[in-house]
Short mmCIF file of C-alpha atoms and ligand atoms in Angstrom, two decimals:
data_model
loop_
_atom_site.label_atom_id
_atom_site.label_comp_id
_atom_site.label_asym_id
_atom_site.label_seq_id
_atom_site.Cartn_x
_atom_site.Cartn_y
_atom_site.Cartn_z
CA MET A 13 22.38 18.22 -9.40
CA LEU A 14 20.79 18.72 -6.01
CA VAL A 15 18.48 16.04 -4.58
CA MET A 16 16.53 16.92 -1.45
CA ILE A 17 15.43 13.97 0.68
CA LYS A 18 12.62 13.77 3.18
CA SER A 19 12.35 10.17 4.27
CA GLY A 20 13.52 8.70 7.54
CA GLY A 21 14.77 12.00 9.00
CA ALA A 22 18.34 13.11 9.64
CA GLN A 23 19.30 9.70 11.02
CA ALA A 24 18.56 8.12 7.64
CA MET A 25 20.82 10.51 5.72
CA PRO A 26 24.07 8.53 6.04
CA ALA A 27 22.32 5.52 4.47
CA TRP A 28 20.75 7.65 1.71
CA ARG A 29 24.12 9.37 1.00
CA GLU A 30 25.94 6.08 0.79
CA ALA A 31 23.27 4.62 -1.49
CA PHE A 32 23.30 7.66 -3.80
CA ALA A 33 27.12 7.70 -3.85
CA ASN A 34 26.83 4.30 -5.56
CA ALA A 35 23.72 4.90 -7.64
CA LEU A 36 24.10 8.53 -8.75
CA PRO A 37 27.54 9.83 -7.76
CA GLU A 38 26.95 13.21 -9.39
CA ALA A 39 24.05 13.98 -7.04
CA ASP A 40 24.45 16.47 -4.21
CA VAL A 41 22.21 14.77 -1.66
CA ARG A 42 20.78 17.02 1.06
CA CYS A 43 18.54 16.52 4.03
CA TRP A 44 15.11 18.15 4.00
CA GLY A 45 15.25 21.50 5.75
CA ASP A 46 19.01 21.94 5.25
CA PRO A 47 19.39 25.72 5.82
CA GLY A 48 22.40 25.83 3.48
CA VAL A 49 20.30 24.97 0.41
CA PRO A 50 18.85 27.89 -1.58
CA PRO A 51 15.35 26.83 -2.74
CA GLU A 52 16.21 27.56 -6.40
CA ALA A 53 19.03 24.98 -6.28
CA VAL A 54 16.69 22.04 -5.65
CA ARG A 55 16.22 19.95 -8.80
CA TYR A 56 14.76 16.70 -7.46
CA ALA A 57 12.88 15.85 -4.28
CA LEU A 58 12.62 12.31 -2.91
CA VAL A 59 9.88 12.43 -0.31
CA TRP A 60 7.55 10.70 2.13
CA GLU A 61 4.81 12.90 3.61
CA PRO A 62 6.25 16.32 2.70
CA GLU A 63 4.72 19.19 4.68
CA ARG A 64 1.90 21.02 2.93
CA GLY A 65 3.28 23.82 0.75
CA ALA A 66 6.91 22.73 1.07
CA LEU A 67 7.43 21.50 -2.49
CA ALA A 68 5.95 24.69 -3.93
CA ARG A 69 8.88 26.59 -2.44
CA PHE A 70 11.35 25.03 -4.91
CA PRO A 71 10.97 27.01 -8.17
CA ASN A 72 13.30 24.84 -10.29
CA LEU A 73 11.99 21.44 -9.31
CA ARG A 74 12.18 18.97 -12.20
CA MET A 75 10.52 15.98 -10.61
CA VAL A 76 9.22 14.74 -7.28
CA ILE A 77 9.71 11.07 -6.45
CA SER A 78 7.72 9.34 -3.73
CA THR A 79 9.81 6.97 -1.60
CA GLY A 80 6.75 4.71 -1.64
CA ALA A 81 4.38 3.27 -4.22
CA GLY A 82 1.47 5.37 -3.02
CA LEU A 83 1.19 9.05 -3.91
CA ASP A 84 -1.65 10.08 -1.59
CA HIS A 85 0.85 11.38 0.99
CA VAL A 86 2.14 13.89 -1.59
CA LEU A 87 -1.17 14.68 -3.27
CA ALA A 88 -2.70 15.61 0.09
CA ASP A 89 -0.77 18.87 -0.42
CA ALA A 90 -3.16 21.33 -2.06
CA HIS A 91 -0.14 23.48 -2.96
CA TYR A 92 1.66 20.74 -4.90
CA PRO A 93 3.40 22.55 -7.78
CA HIS A 94 1.20 21.45 -10.67
CA GLY A 95 3.14 20.69 -13.80
CA VAL A 96 6.01 19.10 -11.88
CA PRO A 97 6.00 15.37 -12.71
CA LEU A 98 5.38 13.11 -9.73
CA ALA A 99 6.80 9.58 -9.85
CA ARG A 100 6.05 6.65 -7.59
CA MET A 101 8.54 4.10 -6.38
CA ILE A 102 7.78 0.67 -7.77
CA LEU A 103 10.58 -1.88 -7.61
CA PRO A 104 10.67 -5.65 -8.03
CA GLU A 105 11.34 -5.70 -4.26
CA THR A 106 8.05 -3.83 -3.63
CA ARG A 107 6.10 -6.30 -5.79
CA ASP A 108 7.74 -9.38 -4.28
CA GLY A 109 7.55 -8.06 -0.73
CA MET A 110 3.86 -7.25 -1.10
CA ALA A 111 3.01 -10.60 -2.71
CA GLU A 112 4.78 -12.44 0.11
CA PHE A 113 3.06 -10.30 2.76
CA VAL A 114 -0.33 -10.91 1.15
CA ALA A 115 0.40 -14.65 0.97
CA MET A 116 1.38 -14.69 4.64
CA GLY A 117 -1.61 -12.59 5.71
CA THR A 118 -4.09 -14.58 3.65
CA LEU A 119 -2.86 -17.83 5.18
CA MET A 120 -2.92 -16.30 8.67
CA LEU A 121 -6.51 -15.18 8.19
CA MET A 122 -7.56 -18.47 6.60
CA ARG A 123 -6.10 -20.39 9.54
CA ASP A 124 -7.19 -17.88 12.18
CA MET A 125 -3.64 -17.35 13.43
CA GLY A 126 -4.67 -14.16 15.28
CA THR A 127 -6.75 -16.33 17.62
CA VAL A 128 -3.93 -18.87 17.90
CA ALA A 129 -1.47 -16.11 18.95
CA ARG A 130 -3.92 -14.75 21.50
CA ASN A 131 -4.52 -18.25 22.84
CA GLN A 132 -0.80 -18.73 23.27
CA ALA A 133 -0.53 -15.46 25.21
CA ALA A 134 -3.29 -16.79 27.50
CA ARG A 135 -1.77 -20.36 27.64
CA ARG A 136 -5.04 -21.65 26.19
CA TRP A 137 -5.04 -24.87 24.14
CA GLN A 138 -7.85 -24.63 21.59
CA THR A 139 -7.77 -26.85 18.54
CA MET A 140 -9.44 -26.06 15.21
CA PRO A 141 -12.32 -28.30 14.08
CA PHE A 142 -10.74 -28.87 10.65
CA THR A 143 -7.95 -27.51 8.49
CA PRO A 144 -9.09 -25.01 5.86
CA LEU A 145 -7.40 -25.31 2.46
CA ALA A 146 -6.31 -22.70 -0.06
CA ARG A 147 -8.03 -24.50 -2.91
CA ARG A 148 -11.33 -24.20 -1.05
CA THR A 149 -10.83 -20.52 -0.23
CA ARG A 150 -11.89 -17.68 -2.52
CA VAL A 151 -9.69 -14.58 -2.36
CA GLY A 152 -10.71 -11.27 -3.94
CA VAL A 153 -7.95 -8.77 -4.67
CA MET A 154 -9.06 -5.13 -4.97
CA GLY A 155 -6.67 -3.31 -7.28
CA LEU A 156 -4.87 -5.17 -10.06
CA GLY A 157 -2.02 -2.74 -10.58
CA ALA A 158 1.69 -3.24 -10.06
CA LEU A 159 1.13 -4.80 -6.63
CA GLY A 160 -2.35 -6.31 -6.84
CA LEU A 161 -1.72 -8.13 -10.10
CA HIS A 162 1.48 -9.72 -8.79
CA ALA A 163 -0.19 -10.65 -5.49
CA ALA A 164 -3.21 -12.14 -7.29
CA ARG A 165 -0.97 -14.33 -9.45
CA TYR A 166 1.06 -15.35 -6.42
CA LEU A 167 -2.09 -16.39 -4.54
CA ALA A 168 -3.37 -18.27 -7.58
CA GLY A 169 -0.03 -20.10 -7.69
CA MET A 170 -0.60 -21.14 -4.06
CA GLY A 171 -3.87 -22.78 -5.05
CA PHE A 172 -6.37 -20.12 -3.89
CA GLU A 173 -9.40 -19.43 -6.06
CA VAL A 174 -8.59 -15.83 -6.97
CA SER A 175 -10.63 -13.00 -8.41
CA GLY A 176 -9.67 -9.37 -8.89
CA TRP A 177 -11.33 -5.99 -9.23
CA SER A 178 -9.98 -2.95 -11.04
CA ARG A 179 -11.13 0.20 -12.82
CA SER A 180 -10.49 -1.09 -16.35
CA PRO A 181 -11.17 -4.63 -17.67
CA LYS A 182 -8.40 -7.22 -17.42
CA SER A 183 -7.77 -10.68 -18.75
CA ILE A 184 -5.46 -12.58 -16.39
CA ALA A 185 -4.83 -16.30 -16.64
CA GLY A 186 -6.08 -18.02 -13.50
CA VAL A 187 -7.73 -14.89 -12.03
CA ALA A 188 -11.42 -14.09 -12.57
CA SER A 189 -11.49 -10.37 -13.28
CA TYR A 190 -14.18 -7.82 -12.50
CA HIS A 191 -14.10 -4.11 -13.14
CA ALA A 192 -15.97 -0.90 -12.38
CA MET A 193 -18.33 -0.01 -9.54
CA ALA A 194 -21.24 -1.83 -11.19
CA ASN A 195 -19.46 -5.16 -10.73
CA LEU A 196 -18.18 -4.55 -7.21
CA PRO A 197 -21.10 -6.33 -5.46
CA VAL A 198 -20.70 -9.56 -7.43
CA PHE A 199 -16.94 -9.47 -6.81
CA LEU A 200 -17.42 -8.91 -3.06
CA ARG A 201 -20.04 -11.66 -2.76
CA ARG A 202 -17.48 -14.27 -3.78
CA ALA A 203 -14.57 -13.26 -1.53
CA ASP A 204 -13.96 -15.36 1.58
CA ILE A 205 -10.85 -13.24 2.06
CA LEU A 206 -10.74 -9.70 0.66
CA VAL A 207 -7.32 -8.20 -0.02
CA ASN A 208 -7.27 -4.44 -0.53
CA LEU A 209 -4.46 -3.07 -2.70
CA LEU A 210 -6.16 0.00 -4.15
CA PRO A 211 -4.54 3.43 -4.23
CA GLN A 212 -6.30 6.08 -2.15
CA THR A 213 -8.12 8.48 -4.46
CA ALA A 214 -11.32 10.51 -4.36
CA ASP A 215 -13.10 7.47 -5.85
CA THR A 216 -11.73 4.85 -3.45
CA VAL A 217 -11.72 6.63 -0.10
CA GLY A 218 -14.31 5.13 2.26
CA LEU A 219 -15.14 2.37 -0.23
CA LEU A 220 -15.09 -0.40 2.36
CA ASN A 221 -17.97 0.78 4.52
CA ARG A 222 -20.73 -1.19 6.23
CA GLN A 223 -22.75 -1.51 3.03
CA ARG A 224 -19.87 -2.97 0.99
CA LEU A 225 -18.32 -5.05 3.77
CA SER A 226 -21.78 -6.54 4.38
CA MET A 227 -21.73 -7.84 0.80
CA LEU A 228 -18.91 -10.21 1.73
CA PRO A 229 -20.00 -13.74 2.68
CA ARG A 230 -20.64 -14.32 6.39
CA GLY A 231 -17.37 -15.08 8.16
CA ALA A 232 -15.24 -13.37 5.48
CA ARG A 233 -11.93 -11.78 6.42
CA LEU A 234 -10.24 -8.59 5.31
CA LEU A 235 -6.57 -7.88 4.64
CA ASN A 236 -5.92 -4.17 4.17
CA ALA A 237 -2.50 -3.20 2.85
CA GLY A 238 -3.79 -0.34 0.66
CA ARG A 239 -4.59 2.69 2.78
CA ALA A 240 -6.51 3.16 6.02
CA GLY A 241 -8.83 5.64 4.30
CA HIS A 242 -10.34 2.83 2.23
CA VAL A 243 -11.89 1.20 5.30
CA VAL A 244 -14.42 2.72 7.67
CA HIS A 245 -12.97 1.23 10.83
CA GLU A 246 -16.08 1.73 13.00
CA ASP A 247 -18.06 -0.27 10.43
CA LEU A 248 -15.39 -2.96 10.31
CA LEU A 249 -15.35 -3.32 14.11
CA ALA A 250 -19.15 -3.42 14.24
CA LEU A 251 -19.30 -6.17 11.61
CA LEU A 252 -16.62 -8.15 13.48
CA ASP A 253 -18.59 -7.78 16.72
CA GLU A 254 -21.80 -8.84 14.98
CA GLY A 255 -20.04 -11.93 13.58
CA HIS A 256 -20.59 -11.00 9.96
CA LEU A 257 -16.84 -10.70 9.48
CA GLY A 258 -14.46 -13.33 10.84
CA GLY A 259 -11.25 -11.33 11.16
CA ALA A 260 -9.04 -8.62 9.74
CA LEU A 261 -5.36 -7.99 9.21
CA LEU A 262 -4.60 -4.28 8.97
CA ASP A 263 -1.23 -2.90 7.89
CA VAL A 264 -2.15 0.76 7.32
CA PHE A 265 -3.73 3.28 9.69
CA GLU A 266 -5.07 6.81 9.67
CA ALA A 267 -2.51 7.80 12.33
CA GLU A 268 0.83 6.00 12.27
CA PRO A 269 2.16 4.82 14.67
CA LEU A 270 -1.27 3.54 15.66
CA PRO A 271 -2.10 5.41 18.91
CA PRO A 272 -2.01 3.21 22.05
CA GLY A 273 -5.69 3.98 22.73
CA SER A 274 -6.94 2.65 19.40
CA PRO A 275 -9.48 -0.19 19.80
CA LEU A 276 -7.81 -1.93 16.85
CA TRP A 277 -4.88 -2.94 19.09
CA THR A 278 -7.02 -5.06 21.38
CA HIS A 279 -9.94 -6.24 19.27
CA PRO A 280 -9.86 -10.07 19.28
CA GLY A 281 -10.65 -10.19 15.56
CA VAL A 282 -7.90 -7.85 14.42
CA ILE A 283 -4.23 -8.45 13.64
CA VAL A 284 -2.22 -5.22 13.53
CA THR A 285 0.99 -4.99 11.51
CA PRO A 286 3.07 -1.78 11.50
CA HIS A 287 2.85 -0.67 7.84
CA CYS A 288 5.47 -3.21 6.94
CA ALA A 289 3.93 -5.00 3.94
CA ALA A 290 6.49 -3.82 1.39
CA THR A 291 9.30 -1.41 2.22
CA PRO A 292 12.32 -1.88 -0.04
CA SER A 293 15.77 -1.01 1.34
CA ARG A 294 17.15 2.52 0.99
CA ALA A 295 19.84 1.16 -1.32
CA ASP A 296 17.22 -0.33 -3.66
CA ARG A 297 15.11 2.84 -3.55
CA ALA A 298 18.10 5.11 -4.23
CA HIS A 299 18.98 2.91 -7.19
CA ARG A 300 15.45 3.26 -8.60
CA ALA A 301 15.38 7.01 -7.92
CA ALA A 302 18.69 7.31 -9.77
CA GLN A 303 17.18 5.51 -12.78
CA LEU A 304 14.19 7.87 -12.83
CA ILE A 305 16.40 10.95 -12.45
CA ARG A 306 18.70 9.83 -15.27
CA LEU A 307 15.69 9.41 -17.58
CA ALA A 308 14.37 12.84 -16.63
CA GLU A 309 17.78 14.42 -17.18
CA ALA A 310 17.97 12.79 -20.61
CA GLY A 311 14.50 14.07 -21.51
CA ALA A 312 13.32 10.45 -21.93
CA PRO A 313 9.87 9.20 -20.84
CA VAL A 314 9.80 8.46 -17.10
CA PRO A 315 7.73 5.42 -16.03
CA ASP A 316 5.34 5.22 -13.06
CA LEU A 317 4.23 8.84 -13.22
CA TYR A 318 1.05 10.13 -11.57
CA VAL A 319 -1.80 10.53 -14.05
CA PRO A 320 -4.03 13.38 -12.83
CA ALA A 321 -7.03 12.28 -14.92
CA ARG A 322 -7.08 8.91 -13.09
CA GLY A 323 -6.12 10.27 -9.67
CA TYR A 324 -3.33 7.67 -9.21
P1 NDP B 234 -1.28 0.89 -9.18
O1 NDP B 234 -1.53 2.33 -9.46
O2 NDP B 234 -0.26 0.17 -9.99
O3 NDP B 234 -2.64 0.06 -9.33
C1 NDP B 234 -3.85 0.52 -8.83
C2 NDP B 234 -4.94 -0.49 -9.11
O4 NDP B 234 -6.15 -0.04 -8.51
C3 NDP B 234 -5.22 -0.64 -10.61
O5 NDP B 234 -5.55 -1.94 -10.93
C4 NDP B 234 -6.42 0.29 -10.81
O6 NDP B 234 -7.25 -0.07 -11.90
C5 NDP B 234 -7.15 0.06 -9.50
N1 NDP B 234 -8.05 1.17 -9.21
C6 NDP B 234 -7.72 2.48 -9.00
N2 NDP B 234 -8.84 3.21 -8.80
C7 NDP B 234 -9.87 2.35 -8.90
C8 NDP B 234 -11.28 2.49 -8.81
N3 NDP B 234 -11.86 3.68 -8.59
N4 NDP B 234 -12.04 1.40 -8.98
C9 NDP B 234 -11.49 0.20 -9.22
N5 NDP B 234 -10.16 -0.02 -9.32
C10 NDP B 234 -9.36 1.05 -9.17
O7 NDP B 234 -0.96 0.80 -7.63
P2 NDP B 234 0.01 -0.24 -6.88
O8 NDP B 234 -0.48 -1.62 -7.16
O9 NDP B 234 1.41 0.05 -7.18
O10 NDP B 234 -0.21 0.17 -5.34
C11 NDP B 234 -1.47 0.17 -4.74
C12 NDP B 234 -1.40 0.79 -3.36
O11 NDP B 234 -0.76 -0.07 -2.43
C13 NDP B 234 -0.59 2.08 -3.23
O12 NDP B 234 -1.27 3.19 -3.75
C14 NDP B 234 -0.41 2.17 -1.72
O13 NDP B 234 -1.51 2.84 -1.15
C15 NDP B 234 -0.41 0.71 -1.29
N6 NDP B 234 0.90 0.27 -0.80
C16 NDP B 234 1.01 -0.16 0.49
C17 NDP B 234 2.20 -0.62 0.99
C18 NDP B 234 2.31 -1.13 2.37
O14 NDP B 234 3.44 -1.38 2.85
N7 NDP B 234 1.21 -1.36 3.07
C19 NDP B 234 3.42 -0.64 0.15
C20 NDP B 234 3.20 -0.16 -1.18
C21 NDP B 234 1.98 0.28 -1.63
P3 NDP B 234 -6.69 -0.09 -13.41
O15 NDP B 234 -5.81 -1.34 -13.49
O16 NDP B 234 -7.88 -0.18 -14.22
O17 NDP B 234 -5.87 1.17 -13.58
C1 OXD B 235 3.99 2.78 -0.08
C2 OXD B 235 3.80 2.35 1.29
O1 OXD B 235 3.14 3.51 -0.61
O2 OXD B 235 4.76 1.85 1.90
O3 OXD B 235 5.00 2.37 -0.69
O4 OXD B 235 2.70 2.46 1.82
#
């Protein structure tokens, strides 16, 4: 069974091959673009940002697996071969990594650690007037799926006052839940720190614009680990400059690596992290891909599949 991989480039192939040798020894693992592979031989594709039209060239494709949890980087391809199941990569390591990143980022924003780091770089000693506490800080988590739900529970366990927002209604112990666009304003109005963990879809792109970010309480902070397309960055920077927002931690960007000329690098209210919130190891991802492939080969239901009607 031939598995084509596009993730990490040629230099990542030894690690992928070693991981698949353990997880799925029967797989013939090939690097994307390998000229020795006839397109009809490709049965599975494990991909991150495949070129537009590339997947449509494999006529016998059984399933495409994203090496990440998000599927927007595959669905951006208008020529995606419809009818071929598309699975996303959700592992316990993704959930735990994201929850820990969100916990770290929320605490950093709450305690204004971006300013502290900048002060250190300038050898400036500036104390804080008082210590903010988790139990006095309201965090709103946008997206209560595999990652958002786990992160919301994690934050609640740390003592934060947590609420969440999703498409469908939820009942989660310790997390006040809101759903649907109609309830977005009331959710936003009670978030001192807003954590975005939505998938990027036609309904969520551009959601965090001036109008919505202005609904947050004055001084609120934003942690974006969903997708850059959710946030209108010019609006974010303007609201930071105007003092309506108190800071932002951004992990995802329209262009990655973030270009050196981007104002986000140097804005005093912004902490930039290099899309590192939750990236499981290649060994863990190969193991999960092997599980999904085995289920597909057995004709059994495959979990974590894209649902076109929802857009995620
Ligand atoms: P899921 O698909 O499991 O969950 C999505 C959540 O968003 C659900 O709660 C869903 O609602 C909600 N949602 C979707 N559309 C809407 C809408 N229009 N209005 C309100 N709520 C909506 O996704 P994951 O939790 O697995 O992942 C979320 C995203 O995190 C990924 O798509 C990816 O972009 C990002 N990510 C970022 C990483 C990083 O390193 N920065 C790493 C991994 C993922 P409902 O529950 O009702 O379905
Ligand atoms: C993902 C990501 O989607 O890393 O997994 O962004």
